[in-house]
């Protein structure tokens, strides 16, 4: 039974796009890559180069993650896959309750300029990050690689572009405790929905 809400006559799984966008946008609030965006915005004046670096880095990273999710799910039965995906959502729900911190400044990359520094630092920061793992899981859940990649990339931009533009924005001003709890509930609900359908 297909639960995806599809656009009329073209069969694009809109649910995959919306779920991926919303999930990553929420999960990214207070994440280390959002804190990295704040540091880069304070370091460099060229906001366009930073935003382009975030976009292309996320696109490359999340494409690889989504491809991995679809490749891996092909080796197991649909029933086992459903339990693995649901379990992964529950694990991410617990993971988002642990606040992130930015590692020591990677100042050696700053000499590359705003675009390349952002591209490299974001790609490294996303490796094994909860939003990358969420991309793997979302791709395994939905058979819509392009929609998942577009959604997770859009979610990253929704969360990070305002930080880059504002520059003076600080995650500490937000109710992070409640945001992390809400994000954990979202991932847990995705796990429950996966088990039910």
CSV table of C-alpha atoms in Angstrom, one decimal:
chain,number,residue,atom,x,y,z
A,1,UNK,CA,0.0,0.0,0.0
A,2,UNK,CA,1.5,3.3,-1.1
A,3,UNK,CA,1.3,6.0,1.6
A,4,UNK,CA,3.2,8.6,-0.4
A,5,UNK,CA,1.2,11.6,-1.4
A,6,UNK,CA,2.0,11.9,-5.1
A,7,UNK,CA,1.7,14.8,-7.4
A,8,UNK,CA,-1.1,14.2,-9.9
A,9,UNK,CA,-0.2,12.4,-13.1
A,10,UNK,CA,3.6,12.4,-12.5
A,11,UNK,CA,4.1,10.1,-9.6
A,12,UNK,CA,6.6,12.1,-7.6
A,13,UNK,CA,6.5,11.1,-3.9
A,14,UNK,CA,5.7,14.5,-2.3
A,15,UNK,CA,5.7,12.9,1.1
A,16,UNK,CA,9.4,12.0,0.8
A,17,UNK,CA,10.3,15.6,-0.1
A,18,UNK,CA,8.2,17.1,2.7
A,19,UNK,CA,9.2,14.6,5.4
A,20,UNK,CA,12.9,15.0,4.5
A,21,UNK,CA,12.8,18.8,4.4
A,22,UNK,CA,10.9,19.1,7.7
A,23,UNK,CA,12.9,16.4,9.5
A,24,UNK,CA,16.3,17.8,8.6
A,25,UNK,CA,15.3,21.5,9.2
A,26,UNK,CA,14.2,20.7,12.7
A,27,UNK,CA,17.1,18.3,13.4
A,28,UNK,CA,19.6,20.9,12.3
A,29,UNK,CA,18.6,23.5,14.9
A,30,UNK,CA,21.5,23.7,17.4
A,31,UNK,CA,23.4,21.0,15.4
A,32,UNK,CA,27.2,21.4,15.0
A,33,UNK,CA,26.8,22.3,11.3
A,34,UNK,CA,24.5,25.2,12.3
A,35,UNK,CA,27.1,26.4,14.8
A,36,UNK,CA,29.7,26.0,12.1
A,37,UNK,CA,27.6,28.2,9.9
A,38,UNK,CA,27.6,30.9,12.6
A,39,UNK,CA,31.4,30.7,12.9
A,40,UNK,CA,31.9,31.0,9.1
A,41,UNK,CA,29.5,33.9,8.9
A,42,UNK,CA,31.5,35.7,11.6
A,43,UNK,CA,34.7,34.9,9.8
A,44,UNK,CA,33.9,35.8,6.2
A,45,UNK,CA,31.9,38.7,4.7
A,46,UNK,CA,30.9,37.0,1.5
A,47,UNK,CA,27.6,35.4,2.7
A,48,UNK,CA,26.7,34.2,-0.9
A,49,UNK,CA,29.9,32.1,-1.1
A,50,UNK,CA,29.2,30.6,2.3
A,51,UNK,CA,25.6,29.7,1.4
A,52,UNK,CA,26.7,28.2,-2.0
A,53,UNK,CA,29.3,26.2,-0.1
A,54,UNK,CA,26.7,24.9,2.3
A,55,UNK,CA,24.4,24.0,-0.6
A,56,UNK,CA,26.9,22.1,-2.7
A,57,UNK,CA,28.5,20.4,0.2
A,58,UNK,CA,25.2,19.2,1.6
A,59,UNK,CA,24.0,18.1,-1.9
A,60,UNK,CA,27.1,16.0,-2.4
A,61,UNK,CA,27.1,14.6,1.1
A,62,UNK,CA,23.4,13.8,1.3
A,63,UNK,CA,23.4,12.3,-2.2
A,64,UNK,CA,26.0,9.8,-1.1
A,65,UNK,CA,24.1,9.1,2.1
A,66,UNK,CA,20.8,8.7,0.3
A,67,UNK,CA,22.4,6.4,-2.3
A,68,UNK,CA,23.9,4.3,0.5
A,69,UNK,CA,20.4,4.0,2.2
A,70,UNK,CA,18.8,2.8,-1.0
A,71,UNK,CA,21.7,0.4,-1.8
A,72,UNK,CA,21.7,-1.1,1.7
A,73,UNK,CA,18.0,-1.6,1.9
A,74,UNK,CA,18.1,-3.7,-1.3
A,75,UNK,CA,20.0,-6.5,0.5
A,76,UNK,CA,17.3,-7.2,3.1
A,77,UNK,CA,13.7,-8.3,3.0
A,78,UNK,CA,11.1,-5.5,3.2
A,79,UNK,CA,9.9,-6.7,6.6
A,80,UNK,CA,13.4,-6.7,8.1
A,81,UNK,CA,14.1,-3.4,6.4
A,82,UNK,CA,11.0,-1.9,8.0
A,83,UNK,CA,12.1,-2.8,11.5
A,84,UNK,CA,15.7,-1.6,10.8
A,85,UNK,CA,14.4,1.8,9.5
A,86,UNK,CA,12.0,2.1,12.5
A,87,UNK,CA,14.8,1.2,14.9
A,88,UNK,CA,17.1,3.8,13.3
A,89,UNK,CA,14.4,6.5,13.7
A,90,UNK,CA,14.1,5.6,17.4
A,91,UNK,CA,18.0,5.7,17.8
A,92,UNK,CA,18.1,9.2,16.1
A,93,UNK,CA,15.3,10.3,18.5
A,94,UNK,CA,17.6,9.5,21.4
A,95,UNK,CA,20.7,11.0,19.7
A,96,UNK,CA,19.1,14.4,19.1
A,97,UNK,CA,18.7,14.8,22.9
A,98,UNK,CA,22.5,15.1,23.2
A,99,UNK,CA,23.5,18.7,22.3
A,100,UNK,CA,26.3,19.2,19.8
A,101,UNK,CA,29.4,21.3,20.1
A,102,UNK,CA,31.6,22.5,17.4
A,103,UNK,CA,35.1,20.9,17.4
A,104,UNK,CA,38.2,23.1,17.6
A,105,UNK,CA,38.2,25.7,14.8
A,106,UNK,CA,39.7,24.3,11.6
A,107,UNK,CA,41.4,27.6,10.9
A,108,UNK,CA,43.8,25.9,8.4
A,109,UNK,CA,40.9,25.8,5.9
A,110,UNK,CA,40.2,29.5,6.2
A,111,UNK,CA,43.0,30.4,3.8
A,112,UNK,CA,41.0,28.6,1.1
A,113,UNK,CA,38.4,31.4,1.1
A,114,UNK,CA,34.8,31.4,2.1
A,115,UNK,CA,33.4,29.0,-0.5
A,116,UNK,CA,36.0,26.3,-0.4
A,117,UNK,CA,36.4,26.6,3.4
A,118,UNK,CA,32.6,26.2,3.9
A,119,UNK,CA,32.4,23.3,1.4
A,120,UNK,CA,35.2,21.3,3.0
A,121,UNK,CA,34.2,22.1,6.6
A,122,UNK,CA,30.6,21.3,6.1
A,123,UNK,CA,31.3,18.1,4.3
A,124,UNK,CA,33.6,17.0,7.1
A,125,UNK,CA,31.1,18.1,9.8
A,126,UNK,CA,28.3,16.2,8.2
A,127,UNK,CA,30.2,12.9,8.1
A,128,UNK,CA,28.4,10.7,10.6
A,129,UNK,CA,26.2,13.6,11.8
A,130,UNK,CA,22.6,12.9,12.8
A,131,UNK,CA,21.3,14.7,9.7
A,132,UNK,CA,23.4,12.6,7.4
A,133,UNK,CA,22.3,9.4,9.2
A,134,UNK,CA,18.7,10.7,9.0
A,135,UNK,CA,19.2,11.0,5.2
A,136,UNK,CA,20.4,7.4,5.0
A,137,UNK,CA,17.3,6.3,6.9
A,138,UNK,CA,14.8,8.5,5.0
A,139,UNK,CA,16.2,7.2,1.7
A,140,UNK,CA,15.8,3.6,2.9
A,141,UNK,CA,12.2,4.4,3.9
A,142,UNK,CA,11.2,6.1,0.7
A,143,UNK,CA,12.1,4.8,-2.8
A,144,UNK,CA,12.7,8.4,-4.0
A,145,UNK,CA,16.4,9.2,-3.9
A,146,UNK,CA,16.1,12.6,-5.7
A,147,UNK,CA,13.2,13.8,-3.5
A,148,UNK,CA,15.0,12.8,-0.3
A,149,UNK,CA,18.2,14.5,-1.4
A,150,UNK,CA,16.3,17.7,-2.4
A,151,UNK,CA,14.3,17.6,0.8
A,152,UNK,CA,17.3,17.1,3.2
A,153,UNK,CA,19.3,19.7,1.3
A,154,UNK,CA,16.4,22.2,1.5
A,155,UNK,CA,16.1,21.4,5.2
A,156,UNK,CA,19.8,22.2,5.7
A,157,UNK,CA,19.4,25.5,3.9
A,158,UNK,CA,16.2,26.5,5.8
A,159,UNK,CA,18.1,26.0,9.1
A,160,UNK,CA,21.5,27.5,8.1
A,161,UNK,CA,20.8,30.3,5.6
A,162,UNK,CA,19.2,32.6,8.2
A,163,UNK,CA,22.2,32.0,10.5
A,164,UNK,CA,24.6,33.0,7.8
A,165,UNK,CA,22.6,36.1,6.8
A,166,UNK,CA,21.9,37.3,10.4
A,167,UNK,CA,25.5,36.6,11.4
A,168,UNK,CA,24.9,37.8,15.0
A,169,UNK,CA,22.3,35.0,15.6
A,170,UNK,CA,23.1,32.7,18.5
A,171,UNK,CA,21.5,29.3,19.1
A,172,UNK,CA,21.7,29.9,22.8
A,173,UNK,CA,18.9,32.4,22.4
A,174,UNK,CA,16.5,29.7,21.3
A,175,UNK,CA,14.8,27.2,23.7
A,176,UNK,CA,17.2,24.4,22.7
A,177,UNK,CA,15.9,22.1,25.4
A,178,UNK,CA,12.4,22.1,23.9
A,179,UNK,CA,13.6,22.1,20.3
A,180,UNK,CA,15.7,18.9,20.9
A,181,UNK,CA,12.7,17.3,22.7
A,182,UNK,CA,10.4,18.2,19.9
A,183,UNK,CA,12.9,16.8,17.3
A,184,UNK,CA,13.2,13.6,19.3
A,185,UNK,CA,9.4,13.2,19.3
A,186,UNK,CA,9.3,13.8,15.5
A,187,UNK,CA,11.9,11.0,14.9
A,188,UNK,CA,10.1,8.7,17.4
A,189,UNK,CA,6.8,9.3,15.5
A,190,UNK,CA,8.5,8.5,12.2
A,191,UNK,CA,9.6,5.2,13.8
A,192,UNK,CA,6.1,4.5,14.9
A,193,UNK,CA,4.6,5.3,11.5
A,194,UNK,CA,7.2,3.1,9.8
A,195,UNK,CA,6.2,0.2,12.0
A,196,UNK,CA,2.5,0.7,11.5
A,197,UNK,CA,2.5,1.1,7.7
